[in-house]
Short mmCIF file of C-alpha atoms in Angstrom, two decimals:
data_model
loop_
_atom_site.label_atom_id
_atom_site.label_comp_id
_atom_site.label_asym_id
_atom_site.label_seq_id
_atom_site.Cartn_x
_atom_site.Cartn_y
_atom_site.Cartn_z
CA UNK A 1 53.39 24.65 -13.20
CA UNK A 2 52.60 21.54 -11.01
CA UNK A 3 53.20 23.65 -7.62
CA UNK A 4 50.24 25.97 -8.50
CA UNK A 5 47.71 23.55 -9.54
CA UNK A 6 48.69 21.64 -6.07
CA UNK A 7 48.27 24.67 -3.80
CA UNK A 8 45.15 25.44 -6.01
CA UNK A 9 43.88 21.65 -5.40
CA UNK A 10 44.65 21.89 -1.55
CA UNK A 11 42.83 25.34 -1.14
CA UNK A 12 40.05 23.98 -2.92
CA UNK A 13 39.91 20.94 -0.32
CA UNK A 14 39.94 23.06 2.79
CA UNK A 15 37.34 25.39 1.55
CA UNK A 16 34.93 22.10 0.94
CA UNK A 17 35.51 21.06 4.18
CA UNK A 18 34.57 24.29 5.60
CA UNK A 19 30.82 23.95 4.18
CA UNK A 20 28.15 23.33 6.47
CA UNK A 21 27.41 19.71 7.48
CA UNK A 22 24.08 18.35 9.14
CA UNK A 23 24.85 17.33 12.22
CA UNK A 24 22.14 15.38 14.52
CA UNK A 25 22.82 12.96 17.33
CA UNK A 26 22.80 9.52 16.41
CA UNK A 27 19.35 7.98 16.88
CA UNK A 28 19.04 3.86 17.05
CA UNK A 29 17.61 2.31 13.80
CA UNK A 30 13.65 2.02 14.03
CA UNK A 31 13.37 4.44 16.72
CA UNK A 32 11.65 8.03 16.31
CA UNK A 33 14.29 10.99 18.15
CA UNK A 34 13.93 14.40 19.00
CA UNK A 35 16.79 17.34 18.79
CA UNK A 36 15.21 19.94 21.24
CA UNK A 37 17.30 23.47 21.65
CA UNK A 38 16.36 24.59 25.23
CA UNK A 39 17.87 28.13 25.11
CA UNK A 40 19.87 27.68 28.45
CA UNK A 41 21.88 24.68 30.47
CA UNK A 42 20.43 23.55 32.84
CA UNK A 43 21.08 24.42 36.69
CA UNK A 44 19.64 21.28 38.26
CA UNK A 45 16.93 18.28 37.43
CA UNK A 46 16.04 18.35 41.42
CA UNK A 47 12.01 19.13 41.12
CA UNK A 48 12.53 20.79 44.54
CA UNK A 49 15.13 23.15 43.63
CA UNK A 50 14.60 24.07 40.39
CA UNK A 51 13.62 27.76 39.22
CA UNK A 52 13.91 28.16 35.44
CA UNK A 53 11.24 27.31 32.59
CA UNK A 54 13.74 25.66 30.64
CA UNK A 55 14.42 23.34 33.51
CA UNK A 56 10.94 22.03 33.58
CA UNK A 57 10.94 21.50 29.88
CA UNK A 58 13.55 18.47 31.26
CA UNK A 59 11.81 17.88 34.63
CA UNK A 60 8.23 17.33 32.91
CA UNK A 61 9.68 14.58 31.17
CA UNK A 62 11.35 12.88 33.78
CA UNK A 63 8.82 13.16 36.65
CA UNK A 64 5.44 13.18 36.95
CA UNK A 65 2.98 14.63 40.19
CA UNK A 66 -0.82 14.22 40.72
CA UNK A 67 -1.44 16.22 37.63
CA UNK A 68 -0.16 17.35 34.49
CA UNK A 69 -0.81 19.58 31.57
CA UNK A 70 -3.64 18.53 29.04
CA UNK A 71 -4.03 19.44 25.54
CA UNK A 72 -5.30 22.81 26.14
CA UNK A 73 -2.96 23.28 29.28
CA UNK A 74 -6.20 22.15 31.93
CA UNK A 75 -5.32 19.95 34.39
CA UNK A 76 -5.44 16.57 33.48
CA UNK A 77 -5.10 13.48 36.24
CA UNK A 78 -1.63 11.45 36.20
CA UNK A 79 -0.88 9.70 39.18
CA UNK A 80 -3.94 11.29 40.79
CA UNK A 81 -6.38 8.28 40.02
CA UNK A 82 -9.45 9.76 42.21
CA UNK A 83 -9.72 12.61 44.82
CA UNK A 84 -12.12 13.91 46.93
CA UNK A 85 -12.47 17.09 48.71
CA UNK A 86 -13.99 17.80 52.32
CA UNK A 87 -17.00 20.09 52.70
CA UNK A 88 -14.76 23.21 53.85
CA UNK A 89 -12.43 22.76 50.83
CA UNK A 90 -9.94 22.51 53.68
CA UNK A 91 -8.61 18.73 52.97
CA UNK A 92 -8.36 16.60 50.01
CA UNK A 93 -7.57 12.91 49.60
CA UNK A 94 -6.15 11.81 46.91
CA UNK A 95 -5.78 7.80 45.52
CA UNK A 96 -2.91 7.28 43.78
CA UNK A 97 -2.23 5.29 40.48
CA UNK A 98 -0.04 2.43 40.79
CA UNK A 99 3.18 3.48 39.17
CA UNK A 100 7.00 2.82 39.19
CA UNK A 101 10.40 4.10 39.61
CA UNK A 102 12.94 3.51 37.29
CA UNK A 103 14.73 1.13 39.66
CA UNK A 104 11.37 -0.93 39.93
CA UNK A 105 10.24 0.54 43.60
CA UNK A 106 6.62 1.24 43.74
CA UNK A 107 5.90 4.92 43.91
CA UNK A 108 3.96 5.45 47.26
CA UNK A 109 2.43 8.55 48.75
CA UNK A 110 5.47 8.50 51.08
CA UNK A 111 7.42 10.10 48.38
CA UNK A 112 5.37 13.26 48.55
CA UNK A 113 5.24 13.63 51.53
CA UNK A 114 8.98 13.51 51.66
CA UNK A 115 9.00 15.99 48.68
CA UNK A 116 6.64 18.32 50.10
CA UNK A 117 8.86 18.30 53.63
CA UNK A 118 12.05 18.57 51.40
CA UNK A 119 10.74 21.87 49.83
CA UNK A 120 9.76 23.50 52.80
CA UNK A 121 12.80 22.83 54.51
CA UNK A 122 14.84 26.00 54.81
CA UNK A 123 18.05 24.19 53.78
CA UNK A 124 16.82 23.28 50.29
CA UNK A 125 16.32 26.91 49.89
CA UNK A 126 13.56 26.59 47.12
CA UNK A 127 12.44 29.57 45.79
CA UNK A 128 9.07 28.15 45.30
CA UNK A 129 8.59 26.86 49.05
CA UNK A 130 5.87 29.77 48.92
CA UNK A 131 3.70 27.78 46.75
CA UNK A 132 3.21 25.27 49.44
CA UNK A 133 1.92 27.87 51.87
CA UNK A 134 -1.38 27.07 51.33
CA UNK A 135 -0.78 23.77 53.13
CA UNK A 136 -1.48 23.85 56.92
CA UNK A 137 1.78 25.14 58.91
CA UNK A 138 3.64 25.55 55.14
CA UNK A 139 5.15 29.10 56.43
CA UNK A 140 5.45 28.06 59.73
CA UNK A 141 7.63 24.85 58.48
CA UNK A 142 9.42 27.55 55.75
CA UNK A 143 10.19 29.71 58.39
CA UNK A 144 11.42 27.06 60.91
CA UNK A 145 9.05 28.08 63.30
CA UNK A 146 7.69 24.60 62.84
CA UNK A 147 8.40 20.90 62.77
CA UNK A 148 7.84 19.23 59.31
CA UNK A 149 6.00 16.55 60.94
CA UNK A 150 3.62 19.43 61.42
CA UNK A 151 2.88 20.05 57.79
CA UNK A 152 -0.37 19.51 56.52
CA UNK A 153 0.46 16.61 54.13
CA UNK A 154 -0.17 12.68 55.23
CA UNK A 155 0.72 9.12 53.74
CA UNK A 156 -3.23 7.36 54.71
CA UNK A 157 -1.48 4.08 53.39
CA UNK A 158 1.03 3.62 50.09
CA UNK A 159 -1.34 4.55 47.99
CA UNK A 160 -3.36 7.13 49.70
CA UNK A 161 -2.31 11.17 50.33
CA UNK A 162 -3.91 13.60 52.36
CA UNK A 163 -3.44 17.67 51.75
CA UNK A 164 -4.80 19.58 54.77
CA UNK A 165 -4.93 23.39 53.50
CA UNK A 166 -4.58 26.64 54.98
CA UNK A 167 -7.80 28.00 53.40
CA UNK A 168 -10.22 26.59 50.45
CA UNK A 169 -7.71 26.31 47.18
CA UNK A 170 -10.54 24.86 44.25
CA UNK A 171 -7.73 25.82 41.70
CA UNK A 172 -5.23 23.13 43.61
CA UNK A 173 -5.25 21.10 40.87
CA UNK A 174 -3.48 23.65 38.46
CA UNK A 175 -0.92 24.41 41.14
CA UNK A 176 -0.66 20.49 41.68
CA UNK A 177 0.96 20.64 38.03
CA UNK A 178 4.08 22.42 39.31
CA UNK A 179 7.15 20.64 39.45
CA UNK A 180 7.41 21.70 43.33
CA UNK A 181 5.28 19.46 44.13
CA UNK A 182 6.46 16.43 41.86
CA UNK A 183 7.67 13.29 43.98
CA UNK A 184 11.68 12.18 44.65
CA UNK A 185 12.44 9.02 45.54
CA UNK A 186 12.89 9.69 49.16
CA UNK A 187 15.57 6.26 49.49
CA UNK A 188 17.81 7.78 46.51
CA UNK A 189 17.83 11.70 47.26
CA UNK A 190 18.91 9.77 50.64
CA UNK A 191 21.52 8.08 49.93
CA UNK A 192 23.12 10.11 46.86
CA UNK A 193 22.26 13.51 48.68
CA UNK A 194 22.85 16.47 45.88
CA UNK A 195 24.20 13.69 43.58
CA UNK A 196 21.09 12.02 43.16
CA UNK A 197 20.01 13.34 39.62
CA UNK A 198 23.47 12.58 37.57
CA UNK A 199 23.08 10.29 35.38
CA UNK A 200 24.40 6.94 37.07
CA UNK A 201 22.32 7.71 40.05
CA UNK A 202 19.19 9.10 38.67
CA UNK A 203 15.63 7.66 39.13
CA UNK A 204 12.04 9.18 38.07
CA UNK A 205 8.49 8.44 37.45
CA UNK A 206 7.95 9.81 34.25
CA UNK A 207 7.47 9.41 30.28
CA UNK A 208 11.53 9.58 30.26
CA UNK A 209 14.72 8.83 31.98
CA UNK A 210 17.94 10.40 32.05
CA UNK A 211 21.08 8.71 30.54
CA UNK A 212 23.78 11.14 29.66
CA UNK A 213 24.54 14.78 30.82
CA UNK A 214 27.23 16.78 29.09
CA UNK A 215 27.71 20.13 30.50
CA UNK A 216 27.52 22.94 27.93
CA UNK A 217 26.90 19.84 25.45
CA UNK A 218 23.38 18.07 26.11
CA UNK A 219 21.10 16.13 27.90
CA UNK A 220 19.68 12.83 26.41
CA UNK A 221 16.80 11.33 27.77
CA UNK A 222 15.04 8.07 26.61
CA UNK A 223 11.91 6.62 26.92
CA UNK A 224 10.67 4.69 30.02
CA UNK A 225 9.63 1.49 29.54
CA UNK A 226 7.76 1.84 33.14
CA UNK A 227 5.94 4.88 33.08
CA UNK A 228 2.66 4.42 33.97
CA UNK A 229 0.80 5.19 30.25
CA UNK A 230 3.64 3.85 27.90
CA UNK A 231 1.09 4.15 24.87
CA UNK A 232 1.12 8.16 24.79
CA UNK A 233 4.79 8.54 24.41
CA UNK A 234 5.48 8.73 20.97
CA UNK A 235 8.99 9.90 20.81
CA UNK A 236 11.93 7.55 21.80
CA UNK A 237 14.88 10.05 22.69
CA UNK A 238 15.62 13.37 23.44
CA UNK A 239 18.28 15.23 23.20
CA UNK A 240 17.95 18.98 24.46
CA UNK A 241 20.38 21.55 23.67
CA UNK A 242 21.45 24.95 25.09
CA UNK A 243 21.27 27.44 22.78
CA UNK A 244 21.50 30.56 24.37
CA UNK A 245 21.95 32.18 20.87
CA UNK A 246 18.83 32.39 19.59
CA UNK A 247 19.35 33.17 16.20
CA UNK A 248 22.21 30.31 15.75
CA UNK A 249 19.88 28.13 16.73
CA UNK A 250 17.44 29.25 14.51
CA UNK A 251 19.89 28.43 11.41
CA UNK A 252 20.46 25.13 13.20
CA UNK A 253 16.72 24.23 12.91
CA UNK A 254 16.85 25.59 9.35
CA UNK A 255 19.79 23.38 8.53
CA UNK A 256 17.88 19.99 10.01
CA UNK A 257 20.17 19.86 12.86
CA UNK A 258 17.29 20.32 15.37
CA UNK A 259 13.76 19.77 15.34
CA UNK A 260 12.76 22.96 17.41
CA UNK A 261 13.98 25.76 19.38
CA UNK A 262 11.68 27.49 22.29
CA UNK A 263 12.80 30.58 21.84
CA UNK A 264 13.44 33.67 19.09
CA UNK A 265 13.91 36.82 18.88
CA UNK A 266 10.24 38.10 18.34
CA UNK A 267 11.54 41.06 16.30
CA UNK A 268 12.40 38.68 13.83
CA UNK A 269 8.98 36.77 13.82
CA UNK A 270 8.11 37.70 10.18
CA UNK A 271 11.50 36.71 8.58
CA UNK A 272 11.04 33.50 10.47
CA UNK A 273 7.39 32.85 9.14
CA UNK A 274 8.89 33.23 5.73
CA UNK A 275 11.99 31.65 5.51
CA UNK A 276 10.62 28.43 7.66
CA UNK A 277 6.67 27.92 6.95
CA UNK A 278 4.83 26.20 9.85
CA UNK A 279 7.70 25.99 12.19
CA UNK A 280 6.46 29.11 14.42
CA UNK A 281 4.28 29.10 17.06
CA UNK A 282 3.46 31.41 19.79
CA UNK A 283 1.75 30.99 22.83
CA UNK A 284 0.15 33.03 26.08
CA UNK A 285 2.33 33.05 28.77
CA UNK A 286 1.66 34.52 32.31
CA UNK A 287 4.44 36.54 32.39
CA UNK A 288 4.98 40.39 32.73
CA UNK A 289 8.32 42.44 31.81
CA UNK A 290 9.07 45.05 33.36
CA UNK A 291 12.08 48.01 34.47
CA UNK A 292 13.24 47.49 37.82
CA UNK A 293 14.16 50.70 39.57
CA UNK A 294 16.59 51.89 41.90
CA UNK A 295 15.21 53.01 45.13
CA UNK A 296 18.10 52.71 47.39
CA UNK A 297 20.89 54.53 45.72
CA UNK A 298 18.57 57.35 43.72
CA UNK A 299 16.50 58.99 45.95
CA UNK A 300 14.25 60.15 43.33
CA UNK A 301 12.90 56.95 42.58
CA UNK A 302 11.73 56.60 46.04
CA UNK A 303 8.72 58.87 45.44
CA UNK A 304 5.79 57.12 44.15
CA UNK A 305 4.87 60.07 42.15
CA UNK A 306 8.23 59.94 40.26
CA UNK A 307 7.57 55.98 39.46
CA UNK A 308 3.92 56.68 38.34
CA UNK A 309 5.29 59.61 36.04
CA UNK A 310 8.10 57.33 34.13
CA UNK A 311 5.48 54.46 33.99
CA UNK A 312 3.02 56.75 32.12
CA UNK A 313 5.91 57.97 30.00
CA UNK A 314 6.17 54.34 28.81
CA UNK A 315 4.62 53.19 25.44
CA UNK A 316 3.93 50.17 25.78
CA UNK A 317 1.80 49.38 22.58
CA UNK A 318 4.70 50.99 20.63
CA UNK A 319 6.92 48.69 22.32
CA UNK A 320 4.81 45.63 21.97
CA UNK A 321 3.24 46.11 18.21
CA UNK A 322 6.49 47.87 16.52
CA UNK A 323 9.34 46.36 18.30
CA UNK A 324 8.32 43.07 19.84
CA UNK A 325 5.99 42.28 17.08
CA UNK A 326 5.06 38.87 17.98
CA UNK A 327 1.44 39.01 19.67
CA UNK A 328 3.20 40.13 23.18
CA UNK A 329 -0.09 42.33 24.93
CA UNK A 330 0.85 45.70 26.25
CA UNK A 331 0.09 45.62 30.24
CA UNK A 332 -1.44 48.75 31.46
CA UNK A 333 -3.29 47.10 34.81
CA UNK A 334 -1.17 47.18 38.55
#
């Protein structure tokens, strides 16, 4: 009789240690943490060569440009302390807040012009070098049809940076928010080359700084003791996650294991306002899905009229209000 109740005992044992556990990363005593699921790993922390939205959730927090992203998304001045702007719109001066890299160097107006340069440059291959066309010679530069001394972008002194533009830009300031045209510390992208944003080599200019990288694991990031407005950063760490399941992490935020995921699947918007009150939030993005067609390989696609016709045979409010269901606006305009 003793073998049974043993086997029942271990069974019993294993299933227990099969239930779900709370698991967080550990966060120091006293300090305030964050467990972030970012829906993808990612692909680089280099400001100039970086292409995905979840890569600038990371990158906003670990550099900072001339402007950044206020409350309601407006541009709001970070290291841009004053600016002026020509009469012809055509050049604007910029002063420059004192501020510091993590390895204590002063952050000068040398470092964006050596950022700008470095994104133009056809080796970097950026696919948002195009942004920077509106600076004098920017395609030229792109294009290597011109020397990057040639750009319109000039270090007055440390803390003073001229923009010399192609044509009057009065929204510059929202396009200043990019992380293209964030600064790198010229003297560490230098001397690491594409190493320069692992962990032991990394230095930035913003709220955070990176400590630990584990692929397919996380990123933790921690607060910088010298960014330039220490009393706005409320959190401590961050650790961001990829979760390119969407509704795993979903039961991981449920379960306490993280504090927020930035994506869901929007058909599943109303089961998510139910089952976690408060947690979701959606947003206006300017972005536009669409179907991609084949004009190479099926000649019927190559005829305008045969595009219009499936395009009209789309419903898009059907698609946005029955399937999508989460606020996403049907797009009728070309």
């Amino acid at each position: 009789m003793k073998l049974p109740l043993l086997l029942a005992l271990a069974c019993t044992l294993v299933l227990a240690g099969c239930q779900p556990q709370v698991s967080r990363p550990p966060c120091p005593a006293g300090k305030t943490c964050l467990a972030w699921g970012n829906n993808t790993e990612a692909g680089t922390l280099d400001p100039q060569k970086a292409s995905l939205v979840d890569e600038f959730a990371i990158i906003g927090d670990l550099y900072t440009g001339l402007f950044t992203d206020g409350p309601d998304a407006s541009p709001t001045p970070a290291l841009a302390e004053s600016w002026t702007t020509s009469p012809d719109g055509l050049t604007w001066t910029f002063r420059l807040r004192p501020s510091k890299w993590t390895d204590g160097r002063p952050v000068t107006s040398g470092d964006f012009v050596f950022a700008f340069r470095r994104l133009l440059d056809p080796n970097t291959a950026s696919s948002y070098a195009f942004l920077l066309y509106l600076l004098e010679n920017g395609q030229a530069v792109n294009e290597g049809k011109a020397g990057p001394e040639t750009l319109g972008v000039r270090a007055v002194d440390p803390l003073t940076l001229e923009l010399r533009l192609e044509h009057p830009a009065p929204y510059l300031p929202a396009l200043l928010k990019h992380h293209s045209f964030f600064p790198v510390p010229a003297h560490v992208v230098t001397a690491h080359g594409d190493a320069w944003t692992r962990p032991e080599n990394f230095v930035g200019n913003g709220a955070f700084t990176l400590v630990e990288w584990k692929l397919g694991d996380h990123i933790r990031v921690v607060k910088n003791p010298d960014f330039f407005d220490p009393g706005s950063v409320c959190v401590d760490q961050i650790d961001y996650f990829p979760t390119p399941d969407s509704v795993m992490a979903e039961r991981r935020v449920a379960r306490g294991e993280m504090d927020l995921n930035t994506n869901f699947q929007s058909s599943r918007v109303q089961r998510l306002r139910d089952n976690l009150p408060g947690y979701v939030r959606t947003y206006p993005a300017l972005a536009t899905s669409y179907i991609a067609l084949n004009t190479v390989s099926v000649p019927a696609f190559r005829d305008l009229r045969v595009r219009r016709a499936l395009s009209m045979g789309v419903d898009r409010d059907f698609i946005t209000g029955k399937l999508m269901r989460a606020g996403q606006k049907p797009a009728y305009s070309r």
